[in-house]
PDB file of C-alpha atoms in Angstrom:
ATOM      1  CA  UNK A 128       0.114  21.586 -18.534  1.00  0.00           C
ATOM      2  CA  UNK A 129      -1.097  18.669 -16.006  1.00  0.00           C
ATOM      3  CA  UNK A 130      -5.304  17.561 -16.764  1.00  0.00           C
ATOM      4  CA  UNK A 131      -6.361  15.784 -13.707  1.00  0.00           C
ATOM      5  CA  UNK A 132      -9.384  13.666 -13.121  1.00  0.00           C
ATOM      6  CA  UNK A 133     -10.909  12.160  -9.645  1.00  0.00           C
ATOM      7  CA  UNK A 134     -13.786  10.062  -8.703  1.00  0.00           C
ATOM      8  CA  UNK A 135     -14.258   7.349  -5.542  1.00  0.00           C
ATOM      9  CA  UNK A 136     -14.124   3.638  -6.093  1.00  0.00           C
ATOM     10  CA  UNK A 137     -13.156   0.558  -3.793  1.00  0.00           C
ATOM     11  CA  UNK A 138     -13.413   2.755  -0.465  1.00  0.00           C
ATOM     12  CA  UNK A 139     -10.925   5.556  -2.042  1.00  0.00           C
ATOM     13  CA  UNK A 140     -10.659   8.682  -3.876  1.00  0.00           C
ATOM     14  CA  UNK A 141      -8.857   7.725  -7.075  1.00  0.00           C
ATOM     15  CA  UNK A 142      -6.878  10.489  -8.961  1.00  0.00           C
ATOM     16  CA  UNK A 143      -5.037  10.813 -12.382  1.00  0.00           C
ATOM     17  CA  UNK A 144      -2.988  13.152 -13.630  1.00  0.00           C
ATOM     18  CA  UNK A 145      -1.573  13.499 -17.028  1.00  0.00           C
ATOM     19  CA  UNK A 146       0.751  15.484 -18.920  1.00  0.00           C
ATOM     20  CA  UNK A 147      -1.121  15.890 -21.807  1.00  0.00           C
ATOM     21  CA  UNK A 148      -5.000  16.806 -21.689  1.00  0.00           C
ATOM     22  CA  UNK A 149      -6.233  14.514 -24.780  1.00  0.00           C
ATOM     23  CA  UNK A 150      -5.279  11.564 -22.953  1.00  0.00           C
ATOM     24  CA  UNK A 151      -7.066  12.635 -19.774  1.00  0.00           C
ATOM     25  CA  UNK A 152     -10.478  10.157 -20.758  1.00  0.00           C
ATOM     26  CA  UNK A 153      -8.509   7.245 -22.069  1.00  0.00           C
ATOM     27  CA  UNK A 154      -5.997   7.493 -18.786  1.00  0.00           C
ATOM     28  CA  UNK A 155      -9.174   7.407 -16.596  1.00  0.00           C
ATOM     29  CA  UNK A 156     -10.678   4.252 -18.557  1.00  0.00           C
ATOM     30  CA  UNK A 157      -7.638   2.274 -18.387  1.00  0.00           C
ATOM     31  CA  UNK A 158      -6.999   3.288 -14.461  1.00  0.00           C
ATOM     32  CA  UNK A 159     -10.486   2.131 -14.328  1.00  0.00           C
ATOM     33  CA  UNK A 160     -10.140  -1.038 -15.416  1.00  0.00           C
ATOM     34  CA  UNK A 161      -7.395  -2.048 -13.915  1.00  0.00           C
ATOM     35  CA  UNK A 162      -8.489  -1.328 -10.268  1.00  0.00           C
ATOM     36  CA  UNK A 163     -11.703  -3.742 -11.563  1.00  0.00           C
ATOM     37  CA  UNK A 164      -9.431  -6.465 -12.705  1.00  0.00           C
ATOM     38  CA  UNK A 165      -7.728  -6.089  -8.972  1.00  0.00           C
ATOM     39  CA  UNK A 166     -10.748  -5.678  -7.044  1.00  0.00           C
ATOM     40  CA  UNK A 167     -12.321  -9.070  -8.960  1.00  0.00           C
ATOM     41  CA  UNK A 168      -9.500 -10.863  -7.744  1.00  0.00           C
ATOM     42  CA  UNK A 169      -8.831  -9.760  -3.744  1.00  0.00           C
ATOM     43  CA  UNK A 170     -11.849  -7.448  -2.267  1.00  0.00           C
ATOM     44  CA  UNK A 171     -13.685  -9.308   0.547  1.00  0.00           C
ATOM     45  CA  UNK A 172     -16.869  -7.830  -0.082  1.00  0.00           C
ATOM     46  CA  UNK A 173     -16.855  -9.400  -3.339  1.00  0.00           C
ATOM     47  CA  UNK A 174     -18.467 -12.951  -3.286  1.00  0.00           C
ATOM     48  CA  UNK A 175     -17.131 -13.689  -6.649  1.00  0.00           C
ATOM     49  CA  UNK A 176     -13.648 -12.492  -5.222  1.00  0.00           C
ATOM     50  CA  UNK A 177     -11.052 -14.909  -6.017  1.00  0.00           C
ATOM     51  CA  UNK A 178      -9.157 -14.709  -2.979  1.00  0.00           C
ATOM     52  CA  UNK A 179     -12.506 -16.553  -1.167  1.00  0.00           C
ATOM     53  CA  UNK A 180     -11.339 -19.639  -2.749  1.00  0.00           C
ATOM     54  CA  UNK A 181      -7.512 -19.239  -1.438  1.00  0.00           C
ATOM     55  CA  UNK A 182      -9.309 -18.629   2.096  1.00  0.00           C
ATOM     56  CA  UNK A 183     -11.191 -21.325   2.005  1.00  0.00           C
ATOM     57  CA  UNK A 184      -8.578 -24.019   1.063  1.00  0.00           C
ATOM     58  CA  UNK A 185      -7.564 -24.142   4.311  1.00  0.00           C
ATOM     59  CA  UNK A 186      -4.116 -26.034   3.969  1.00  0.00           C
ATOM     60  CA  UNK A 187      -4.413 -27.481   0.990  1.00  0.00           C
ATOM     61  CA  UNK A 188      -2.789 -26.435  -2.683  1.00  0.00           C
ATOM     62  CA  UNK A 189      -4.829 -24.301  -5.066  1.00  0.00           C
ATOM     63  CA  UNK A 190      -4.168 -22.850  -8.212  1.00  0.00           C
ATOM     64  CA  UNK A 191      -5.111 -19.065  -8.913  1.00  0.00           C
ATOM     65  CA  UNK A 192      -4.616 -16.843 -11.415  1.00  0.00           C
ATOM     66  CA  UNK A 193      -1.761 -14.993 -12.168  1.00  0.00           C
ATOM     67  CA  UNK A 194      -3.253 -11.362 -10.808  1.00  0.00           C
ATOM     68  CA  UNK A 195      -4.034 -13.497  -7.934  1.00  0.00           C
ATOM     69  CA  UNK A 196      -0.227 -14.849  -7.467  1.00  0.00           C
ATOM     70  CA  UNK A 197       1.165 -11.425  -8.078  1.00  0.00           C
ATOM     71  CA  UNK A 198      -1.181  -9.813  -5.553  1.00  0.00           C
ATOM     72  CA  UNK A 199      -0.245 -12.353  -2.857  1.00  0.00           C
ATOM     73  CA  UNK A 200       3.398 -11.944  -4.005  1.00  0.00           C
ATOM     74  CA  UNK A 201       3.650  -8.238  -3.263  1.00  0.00           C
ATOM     75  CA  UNK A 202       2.065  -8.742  -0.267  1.00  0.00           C
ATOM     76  CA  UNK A 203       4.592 -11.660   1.124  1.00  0.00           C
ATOM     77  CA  UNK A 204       7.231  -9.272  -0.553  1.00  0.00           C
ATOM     78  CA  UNK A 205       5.952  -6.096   1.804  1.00  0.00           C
ATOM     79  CA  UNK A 206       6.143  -8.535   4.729  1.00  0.00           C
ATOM     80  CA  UNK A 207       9.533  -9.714   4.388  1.00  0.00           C
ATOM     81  CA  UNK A 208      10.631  -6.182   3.890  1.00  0.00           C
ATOM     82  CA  UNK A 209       8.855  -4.800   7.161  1.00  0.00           C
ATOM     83  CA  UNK A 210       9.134  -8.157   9.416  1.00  0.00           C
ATOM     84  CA  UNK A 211       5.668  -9.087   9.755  1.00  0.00           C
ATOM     85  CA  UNK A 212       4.571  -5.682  10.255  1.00  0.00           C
ATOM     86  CA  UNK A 213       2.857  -4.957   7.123  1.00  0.00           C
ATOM     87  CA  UNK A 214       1.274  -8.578   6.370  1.00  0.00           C
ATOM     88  CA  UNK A 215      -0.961 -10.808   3.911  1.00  0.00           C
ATOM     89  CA  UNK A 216      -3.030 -12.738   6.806  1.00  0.00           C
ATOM     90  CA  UNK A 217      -5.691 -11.055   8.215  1.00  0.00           C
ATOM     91  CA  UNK A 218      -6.119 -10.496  12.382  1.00  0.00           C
ATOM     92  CA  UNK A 219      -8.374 -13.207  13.186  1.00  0.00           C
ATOM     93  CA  UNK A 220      -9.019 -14.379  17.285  1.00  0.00           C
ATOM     94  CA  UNK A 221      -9.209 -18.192  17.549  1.00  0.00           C
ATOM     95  CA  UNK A 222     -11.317 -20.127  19.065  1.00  0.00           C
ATOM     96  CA  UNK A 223      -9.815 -22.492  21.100  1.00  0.00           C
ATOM     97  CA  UNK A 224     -12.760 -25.018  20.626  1.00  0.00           C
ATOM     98  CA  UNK A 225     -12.907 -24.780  17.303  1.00  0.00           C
ATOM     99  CA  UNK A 226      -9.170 -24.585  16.561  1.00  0.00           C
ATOM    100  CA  UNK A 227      -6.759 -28.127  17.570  1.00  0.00           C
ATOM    101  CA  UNK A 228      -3.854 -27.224  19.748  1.00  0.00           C
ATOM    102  CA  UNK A 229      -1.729 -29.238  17.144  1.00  0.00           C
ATOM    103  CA  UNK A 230      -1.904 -26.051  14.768  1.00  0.00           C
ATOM    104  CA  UNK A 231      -0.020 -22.968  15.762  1.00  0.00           C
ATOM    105  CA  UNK A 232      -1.075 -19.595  14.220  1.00  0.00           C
ATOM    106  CA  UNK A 233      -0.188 -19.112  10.544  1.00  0.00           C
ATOM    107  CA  UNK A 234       2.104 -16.243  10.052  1.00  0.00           C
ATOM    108  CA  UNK A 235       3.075 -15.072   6.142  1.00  0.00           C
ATOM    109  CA  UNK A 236       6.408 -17.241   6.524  1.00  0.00           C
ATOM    110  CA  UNK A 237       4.048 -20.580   6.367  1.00  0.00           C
ATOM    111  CA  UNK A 238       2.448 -19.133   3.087  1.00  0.00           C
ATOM    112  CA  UNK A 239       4.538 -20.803  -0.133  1.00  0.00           C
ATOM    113  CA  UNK A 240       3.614 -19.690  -3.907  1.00  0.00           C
ATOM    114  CA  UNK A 241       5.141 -21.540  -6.440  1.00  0.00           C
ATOM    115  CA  UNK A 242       4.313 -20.085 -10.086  1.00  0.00           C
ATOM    116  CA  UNK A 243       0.254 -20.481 -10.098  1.00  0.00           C
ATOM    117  CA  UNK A 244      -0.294 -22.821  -6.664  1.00  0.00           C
ATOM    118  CA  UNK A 245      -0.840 -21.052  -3.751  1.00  0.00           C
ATOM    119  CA  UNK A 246       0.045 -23.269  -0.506  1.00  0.00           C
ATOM    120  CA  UNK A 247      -1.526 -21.930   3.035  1.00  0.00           C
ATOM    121  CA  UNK A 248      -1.228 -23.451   6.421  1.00  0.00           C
ATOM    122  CA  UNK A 249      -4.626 -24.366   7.975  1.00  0.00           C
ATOM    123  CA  UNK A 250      -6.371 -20.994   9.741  1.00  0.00           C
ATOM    124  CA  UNK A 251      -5.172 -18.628   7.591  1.00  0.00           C
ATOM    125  CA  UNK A 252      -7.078 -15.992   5.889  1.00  0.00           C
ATOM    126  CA  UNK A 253      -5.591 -13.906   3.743  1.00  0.00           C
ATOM    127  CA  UNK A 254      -6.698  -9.615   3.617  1.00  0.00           C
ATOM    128  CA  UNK A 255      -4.602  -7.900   1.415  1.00  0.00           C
ATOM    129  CA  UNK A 256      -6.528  -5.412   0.473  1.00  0.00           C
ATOM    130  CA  UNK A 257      -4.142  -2.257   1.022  1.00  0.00           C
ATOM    131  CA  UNK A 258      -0.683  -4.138  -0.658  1.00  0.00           C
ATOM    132  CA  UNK A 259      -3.612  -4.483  -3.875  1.00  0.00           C
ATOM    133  CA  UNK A 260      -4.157  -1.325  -3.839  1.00  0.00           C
ATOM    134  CA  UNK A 261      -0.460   0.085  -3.967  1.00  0.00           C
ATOM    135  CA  UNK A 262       0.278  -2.612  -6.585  1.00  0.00           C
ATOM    136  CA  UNK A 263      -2.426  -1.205  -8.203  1.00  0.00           C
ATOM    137  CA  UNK A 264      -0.959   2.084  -8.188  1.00  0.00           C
ATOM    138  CA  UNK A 265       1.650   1.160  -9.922  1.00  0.00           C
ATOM    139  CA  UNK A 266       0.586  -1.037 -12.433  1.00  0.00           C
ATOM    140  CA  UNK A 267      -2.256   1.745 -13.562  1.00  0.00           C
ATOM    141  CA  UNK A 268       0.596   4.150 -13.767  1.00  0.00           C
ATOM    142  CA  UNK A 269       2.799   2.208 -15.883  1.00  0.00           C
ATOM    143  CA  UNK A 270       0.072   1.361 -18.260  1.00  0.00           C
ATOM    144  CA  UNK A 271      -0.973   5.006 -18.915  1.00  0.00           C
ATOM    145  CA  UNK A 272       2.493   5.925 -19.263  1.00  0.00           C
ATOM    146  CA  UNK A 273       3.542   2.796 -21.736  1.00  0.00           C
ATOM    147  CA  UNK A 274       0.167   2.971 -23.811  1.00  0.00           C
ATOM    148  CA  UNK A 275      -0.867   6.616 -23.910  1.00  0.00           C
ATOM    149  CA  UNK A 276       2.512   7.968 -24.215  1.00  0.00           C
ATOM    150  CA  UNK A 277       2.567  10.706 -21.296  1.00  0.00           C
ATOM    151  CA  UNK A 278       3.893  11.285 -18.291  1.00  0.00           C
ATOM    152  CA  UNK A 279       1.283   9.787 -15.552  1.00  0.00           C
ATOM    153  CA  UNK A 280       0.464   9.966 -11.739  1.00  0.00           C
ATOM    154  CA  UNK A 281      -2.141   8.281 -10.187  1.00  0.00           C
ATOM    155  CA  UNK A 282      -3.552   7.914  -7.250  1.00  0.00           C
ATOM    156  CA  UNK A 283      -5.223   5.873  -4.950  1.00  0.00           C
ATOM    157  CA  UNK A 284      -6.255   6.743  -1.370  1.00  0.00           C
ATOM    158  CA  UNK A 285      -3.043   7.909  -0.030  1.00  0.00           C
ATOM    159  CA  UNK A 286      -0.349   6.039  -2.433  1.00  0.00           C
ATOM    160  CA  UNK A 287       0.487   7.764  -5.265  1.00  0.00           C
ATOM    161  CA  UNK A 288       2.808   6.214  -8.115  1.00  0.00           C
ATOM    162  CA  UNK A 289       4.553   8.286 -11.220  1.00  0.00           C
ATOM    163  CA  UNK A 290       5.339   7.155 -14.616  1.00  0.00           C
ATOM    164  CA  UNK A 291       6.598   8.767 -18.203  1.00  0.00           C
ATOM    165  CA  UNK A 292       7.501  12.285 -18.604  1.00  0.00           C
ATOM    166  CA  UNK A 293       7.780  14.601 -15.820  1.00  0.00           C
ATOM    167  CA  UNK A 294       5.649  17.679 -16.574  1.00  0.00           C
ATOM    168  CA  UNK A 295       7.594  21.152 -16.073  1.00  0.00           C
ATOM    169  CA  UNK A 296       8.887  21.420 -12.323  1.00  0.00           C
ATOM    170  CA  UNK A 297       8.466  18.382 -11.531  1.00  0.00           C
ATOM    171  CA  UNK A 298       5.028  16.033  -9.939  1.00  0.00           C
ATOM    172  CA  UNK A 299       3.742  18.245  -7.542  1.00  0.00           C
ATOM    173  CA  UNK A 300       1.830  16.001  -5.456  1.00  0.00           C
ATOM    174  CA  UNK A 301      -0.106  17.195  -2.243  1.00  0.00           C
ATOM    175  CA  UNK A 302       1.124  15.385   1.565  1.00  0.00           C
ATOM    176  CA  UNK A 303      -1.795  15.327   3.962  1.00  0.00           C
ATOM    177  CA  UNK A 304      -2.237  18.140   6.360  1.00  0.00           C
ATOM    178  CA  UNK A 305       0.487  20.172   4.704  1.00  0.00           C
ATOM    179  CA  UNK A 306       1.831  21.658   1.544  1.00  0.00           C
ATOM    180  CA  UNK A 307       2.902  19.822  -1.617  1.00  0.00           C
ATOM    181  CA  UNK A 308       6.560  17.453  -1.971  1.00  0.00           C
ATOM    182  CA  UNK A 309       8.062  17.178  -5.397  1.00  0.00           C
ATOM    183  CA  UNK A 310       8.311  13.462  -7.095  1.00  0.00           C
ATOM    184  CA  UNK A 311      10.757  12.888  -9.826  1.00  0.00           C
ATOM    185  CA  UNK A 312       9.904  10.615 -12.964  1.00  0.00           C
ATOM    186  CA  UNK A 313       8.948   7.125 -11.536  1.00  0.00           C
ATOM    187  CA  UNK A 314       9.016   7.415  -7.692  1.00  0.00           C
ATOM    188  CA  UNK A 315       6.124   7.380  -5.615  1.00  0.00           C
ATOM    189  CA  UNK A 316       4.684   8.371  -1.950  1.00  0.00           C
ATOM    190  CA  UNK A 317       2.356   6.965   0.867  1.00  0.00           C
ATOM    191  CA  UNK A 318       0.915   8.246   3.721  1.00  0.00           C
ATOM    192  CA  UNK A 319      -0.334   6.538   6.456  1.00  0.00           C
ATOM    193  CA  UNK A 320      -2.093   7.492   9.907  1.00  0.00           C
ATOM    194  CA  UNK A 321      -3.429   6.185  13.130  1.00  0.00           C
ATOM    195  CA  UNK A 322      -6.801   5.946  13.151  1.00  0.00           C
ATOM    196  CA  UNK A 323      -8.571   6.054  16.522  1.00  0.00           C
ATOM    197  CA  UNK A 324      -6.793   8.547  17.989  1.00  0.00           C
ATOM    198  CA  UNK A 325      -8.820  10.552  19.915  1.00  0.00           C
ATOM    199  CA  UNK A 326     -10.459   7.228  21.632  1.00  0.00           C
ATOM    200  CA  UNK A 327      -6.506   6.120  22.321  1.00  0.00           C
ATOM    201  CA  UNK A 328      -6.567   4.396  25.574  1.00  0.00           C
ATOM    202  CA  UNK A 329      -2.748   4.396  25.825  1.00  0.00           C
ATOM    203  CA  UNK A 330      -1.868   7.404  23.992  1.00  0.00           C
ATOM    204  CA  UNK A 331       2.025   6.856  24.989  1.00  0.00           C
ATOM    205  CA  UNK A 332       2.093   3.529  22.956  1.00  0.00           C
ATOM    206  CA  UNK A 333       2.337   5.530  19.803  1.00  0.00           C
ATOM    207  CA  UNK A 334       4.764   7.536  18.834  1.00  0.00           C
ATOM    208  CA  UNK A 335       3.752   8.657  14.763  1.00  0.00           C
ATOM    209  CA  UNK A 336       0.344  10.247  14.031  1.00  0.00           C
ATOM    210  CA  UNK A 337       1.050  10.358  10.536  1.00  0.00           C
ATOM    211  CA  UNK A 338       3.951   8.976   8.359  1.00  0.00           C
ATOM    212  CA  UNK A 339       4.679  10.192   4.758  1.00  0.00           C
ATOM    213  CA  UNK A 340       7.388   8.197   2.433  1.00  0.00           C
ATOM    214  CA  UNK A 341       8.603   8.534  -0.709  1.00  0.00           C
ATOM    215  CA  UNK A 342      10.348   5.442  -2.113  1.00  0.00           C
ATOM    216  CA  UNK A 343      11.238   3.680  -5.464  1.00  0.00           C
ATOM    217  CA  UNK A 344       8.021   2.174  -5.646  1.00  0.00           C
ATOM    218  CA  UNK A 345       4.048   2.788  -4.184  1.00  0.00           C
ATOM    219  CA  UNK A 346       4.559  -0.774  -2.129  1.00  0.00           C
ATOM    220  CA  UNK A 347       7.725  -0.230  -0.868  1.00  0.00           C
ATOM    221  CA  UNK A 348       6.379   3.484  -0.008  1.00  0.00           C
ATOM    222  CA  UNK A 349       3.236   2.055   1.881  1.00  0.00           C
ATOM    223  CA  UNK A 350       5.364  -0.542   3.510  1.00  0.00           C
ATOM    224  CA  UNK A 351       7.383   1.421   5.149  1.00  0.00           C
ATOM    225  CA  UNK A 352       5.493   4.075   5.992  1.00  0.00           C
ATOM    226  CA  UNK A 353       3.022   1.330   8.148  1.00  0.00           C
ATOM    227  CA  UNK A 354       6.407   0.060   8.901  1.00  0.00           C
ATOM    228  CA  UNK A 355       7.306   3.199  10.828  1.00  0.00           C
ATOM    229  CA  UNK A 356       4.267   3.915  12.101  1.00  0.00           C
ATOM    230  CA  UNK A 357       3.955   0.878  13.798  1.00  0.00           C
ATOM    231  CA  UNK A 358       8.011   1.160  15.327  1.00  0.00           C
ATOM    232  CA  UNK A 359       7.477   4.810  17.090  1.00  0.00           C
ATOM    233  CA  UNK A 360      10.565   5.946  18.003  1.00  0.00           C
ATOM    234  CA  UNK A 361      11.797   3.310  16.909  1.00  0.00           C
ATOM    235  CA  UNK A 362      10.616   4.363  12.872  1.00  0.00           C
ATOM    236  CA  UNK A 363      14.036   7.088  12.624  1.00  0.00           C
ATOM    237  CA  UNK A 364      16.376   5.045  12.550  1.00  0.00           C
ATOM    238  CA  UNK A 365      14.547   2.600  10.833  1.00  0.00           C
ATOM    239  CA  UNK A 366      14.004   5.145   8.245  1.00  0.00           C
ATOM    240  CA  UNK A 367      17.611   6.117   7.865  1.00  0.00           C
ATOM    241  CA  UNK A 368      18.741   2.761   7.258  1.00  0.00           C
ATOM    242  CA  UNK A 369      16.703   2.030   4.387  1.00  0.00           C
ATOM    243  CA  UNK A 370      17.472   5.731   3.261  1.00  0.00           C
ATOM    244  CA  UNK A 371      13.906   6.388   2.824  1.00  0.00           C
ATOM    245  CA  UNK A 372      12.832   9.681   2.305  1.00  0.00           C
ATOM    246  CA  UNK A 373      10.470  10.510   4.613  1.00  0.00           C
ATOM    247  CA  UNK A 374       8.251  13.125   7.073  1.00  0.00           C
ATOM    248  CA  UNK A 375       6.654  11.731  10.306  1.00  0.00           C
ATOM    249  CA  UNK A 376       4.337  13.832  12.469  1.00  0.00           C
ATOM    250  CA  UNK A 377       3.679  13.258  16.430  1.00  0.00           C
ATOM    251  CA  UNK A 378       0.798  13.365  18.522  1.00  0.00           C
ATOM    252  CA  UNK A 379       1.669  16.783  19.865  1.00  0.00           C
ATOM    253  CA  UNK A 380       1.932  17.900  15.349  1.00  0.00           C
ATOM    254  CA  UNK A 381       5.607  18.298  15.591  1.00  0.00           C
ATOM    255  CA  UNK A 382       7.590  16.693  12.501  1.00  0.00           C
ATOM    256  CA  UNK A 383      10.474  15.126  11.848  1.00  0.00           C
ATOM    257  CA  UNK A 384      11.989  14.952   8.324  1.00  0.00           C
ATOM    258  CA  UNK A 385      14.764  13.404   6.631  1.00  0.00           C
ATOM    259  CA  UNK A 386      17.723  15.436   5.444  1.00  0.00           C
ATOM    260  CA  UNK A 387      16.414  14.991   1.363  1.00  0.00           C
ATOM    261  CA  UNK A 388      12.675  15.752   1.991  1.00  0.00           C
ATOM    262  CA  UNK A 389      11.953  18.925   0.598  1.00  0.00           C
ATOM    263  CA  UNK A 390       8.343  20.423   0.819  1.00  0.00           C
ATOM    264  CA  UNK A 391       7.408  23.033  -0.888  1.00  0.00           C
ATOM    265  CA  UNK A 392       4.539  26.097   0.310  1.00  0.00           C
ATOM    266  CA  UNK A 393       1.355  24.698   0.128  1.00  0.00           C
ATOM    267  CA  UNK A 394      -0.898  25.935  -2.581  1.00  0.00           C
ATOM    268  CA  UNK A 395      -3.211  29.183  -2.201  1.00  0.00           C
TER     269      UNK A 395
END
């Protein structure tokens, strides 16, 4: 018997589910704190954030904590794995004025970490905010698994990680405008969509309207899925070589799934 739990913190509906109902509370205080421990490192809106400081050093060395160097490693780590497409700097538009023509634009390949010091070219500005998260995912769902000795999956937003135990049947876990996919004992799922649609000026220039993946891990699964998303047509085979497995939608709603995604009816 799965207990679940949900409430909305750091711009997202939060979820836990456990396999056994007396560790429901403790699951949701420990989920709890460790999406505070994130957020005090790496949300923007914070001005106590840490990652101000890493903004502001502006090409010279500084030394962060080690949430702080994980965070920004997972992030680098998503980037490398997606070429650039899922990355740790944030869009910024230069100002010509401002900037020297002697510095190009930073990209995440100019960003070095080396144990606790955290090297970044001049003009960048890190936003990691949605790599945090998915890290986030996974740590919570490891620690509920590890200390409260049940079979966990949590969510956050649209990443979902699993940990422990599987209950009976499997982790039912629900995929956006459809029915439910099964996730074995530690795997996880993302989804990701465009947003804007309905204002698109060049509707042709994407492909995906929504991209579901289910991978070894919540970053790798919200990697690829922007990954995709961003490739259109591009995203299949894409897909298959990484032997994801994975369900993208079009504009028009029709799907395309990969030969070992399964979904089940949804729920009445």
């Amino acid at each position: 018997m799965v207990s679940a739990e949900q409430w909305v913190v750091w711009d997202s509906v939060v979820e836990v589910d456990v396999t056994e109902g007396a560790a429901l509370s403790a699951a949701s205080a420990l989920i709890a704190r460790v999406i505070e421990d994130t957020e005090s490192v790496c949300d923007l809106r914070r001005g106590d954030a840490e990652i101000h400081a890493v903004n502001l050093s502006q090409g010279e060395p500084v030394k962060v904590s080690r949430r702080m160097s994980a965070l920004l490693r997972s992030a680098l780590w998503a980037a490398r794995m997606t070429d650039g497409v899922v990355g740790p700097l944030a869009a910024a538009r230069f100002d010509d004025e401002k900037i020297p023509p002697v510095h190009p634009v930073p990209t995440y390949q100019d960003v070095q970490i080396d144990d606790d010091i955290v090297f970044a070219p001049w003009g960048a500005s890190f936003d990691i905010t949605e790599t945090a998260k998915a890290d986030t995912v996974a740590r919570a769902a490891e620690l509920v698994a590890t200390e409260l000795e049940c079979g966990a999956a949590v969510r956050i937003g649209e990443v979902v990680a699993t940990a422990g135990h599987c209950p009976a049947g499997g982790w039912q876990i629900d995929v956006p405008s459809d029915g439910v996919v099964e996730l074995v004992n530690g795997t996880a799922m993302a989804t990701v969509g465009r947003s804007g649609a309905a204002d698109d000026p060049l509707p042709n220039e994407t492909e995906w309207e929504q991209v579901t993946v289910v991978a070894a891990d919540p970053l790798w699964a919200y990697a690829a899925a922007e990954a995709a998303l961003a490739r259109r047509i591009g995203a299949i085979r894409w897909i298959e070589q990484h032997d994801l497995r994975a369900r993208l939608v079009d504009r028009s709603g029709r799907e395309y799934t990969t030969e070992n995604w399964t979904l089940h009816a949804p729920r009445l």
